[in-house]
Coordinates of C-alpha atoms in Angstrom, one line a residue:
X1039 CA 0.0 0.0 0.0
X1040 CA 1.1 3.5 -0.8
X1041 CA -0.7 5.1 2.1
X1042 CA 1.4 6.6 4.9
X1043 CA -1.2 6.0 7.6
X1044 CA -0.9 2.2 7.2
X1045 CA 2.9 2.1 7.3
X1046 CA 3.0 1.7 11.1
X1047 CA 1.0 -1.6 10.9
X1048 CA 2.8 -4.9 10.6
X1049 CA 2.7 -6.3 7.1
X1050 CA 1.2 -9.5 8.2
X1051 CA -1.7 -7.6 9.9
X1052 CA -2.3 -5.5 6.8
X1053 CA -2.4 -8.6 4.7
X1054 CA -4.8 -10.4 7.0
X1055 CA -7.1 -7.3 7.2
X1056 CA -7.0 -7.0 3.4
X1057 CA -8.0 -10.6 3.1
X1058 CA -10.8 -10.1 5.6
X1059 CA -12.0 -7.0 3.6
X1060 CA -11.8 -9.0 0.3
X1061 CA -13.9 -11.8 1.9
X1062 CA -16.5 -9.2 3.0
X1063 CA -16.5 -7.5 -0.5
X1064 CA -17.2 -10.9 -2.0
X1065 CA -20.0 -11.6 0.4
X1066 CA -18.2 -14.2 2.6
X1067 CA -18.8 -13.6 6.3
X1068 CA -16.7 -16.2 7.9
X1069 CA -13.2 -15.7 9.3
X1070 CA -12.5 -19.4 9.9
X1071 CA -10.4 -21.1 12.6
X1072 CA -8.0 -22.1 9.8
X1073 CA -7.5 -18.4 8.7
X1074 CA -7.1 -17.5 12.4
X1075 CA -4.5 -20.2 12.9
X1076 CA -2.4 -19.5 9.8
X1077 CA -2.6 -15.7 10.0
X1078 CA -2.2 -15.5 13.7
X1079 CA -5.0 -13.0 14.0
X1080 CA -8.5 -13.2 15.3
X1081 CA -11.2 -11.4 13.4
X1082 CA -11.7 -8.9 16.2
X1083 CA -8.0 -8.0 15.9
X1084 CA -8.4 -7.0 12.3
X1085 CA -11.8 -5.2 12.2
X1086 CA -10.7 -1.6 12.8
X1087 CA -7.8 -1.9 10.2
X1088 CA -10.3 -3.5 7.8
X1089 CA -12.5 -0.4 8.2
X1090 CA -9.5 1.8 7.5
X1091 CA -8.6 -0.1 4.4
X1092 CA -12.1 0.1 3.1
X1093 CA -12.1 3.9 3.7
X1094 CA -9.0 4.1 1.6
X1095 CA -10.8 2.3 -1.2
X1096 CA -13.7 4.7 -1.0
X1097 CA -11.6 7.9 -1.2
X1098 CA -10.2 9.0 -4.5
X1099 CA -6.6 8.0 -5.0
X1100 CA -3.9 9.8 -6.8
X1101 CA -2.6 6.4 -8.0
X1102 CA -4.9 6.0 -11.0
X1103 CA -2.2 3.9 -12.8
X1104 CA -2.4 1.2 -10.2
X1105 CA -6.2 1.0 -10.5
X1106 CA -5.9 0.9 -14.3
X1107 CA -3.3 -1.9 -14.1
X1108 CA -5.5 -4.1 -11.8
X1109 CA -8.6 -3.5 -13.9
X1110 CA -7.2 -5.8 -16.7
X1111 CA -8.3 -9.4 -17.2
X1112 CA -4.8 -10.7 -16.4
X1113 CA -5.2 -9.4 -12.8
X1114 CA -8.8 -10.8 -12.7
X1115 CA -10.1 -7.2 -12.8
X1116 CA -9.9 -6.9 -9.0
X1117 CA -9.8 -3.1 -9.2
X1118 CA -13.3 -3.2 -10.5
X1119 CA -14.8 -4.8 -7.4
X1120 CA -16.6 -2.2 -5.4
X1121 CA -15.6 -1.3 -1.9
X1122 CA -18.1 -1.8 0.9
X1123 CA -20.4 1.2 1.3
X1124 CA -19.8 3.3 4.5
X1125 CA -23.4 2.6 5.6
X1126 CA -23.2 -1.2 5.3
X1127 CA -22.8 -2.8 8.7
X1128 CA -19.9 -5.2 8.7
X1129 CA -20.0 -8.4 10.8
X1130 CA -17.6 -8.2 13.7

């Protein structure tokens, strides 16, 4: 991530929170025991950071090149997946 406010977080925690956010964006609501075991994080440890990451997706970024790159088929068009709306309650 190219956001200064996230730099203080452990890379493993950011990765786990990003996975949790991706699961929510795809409609999956379970942070399984397997994910907890291999990531080392409980869902409740990641929720606030997940909200912060979602907020970054909702704000306009200066990095349009990155969005364009990940909008191509070769990257499975992941940049086209909508962020969670601010008003949508997230399972905690």
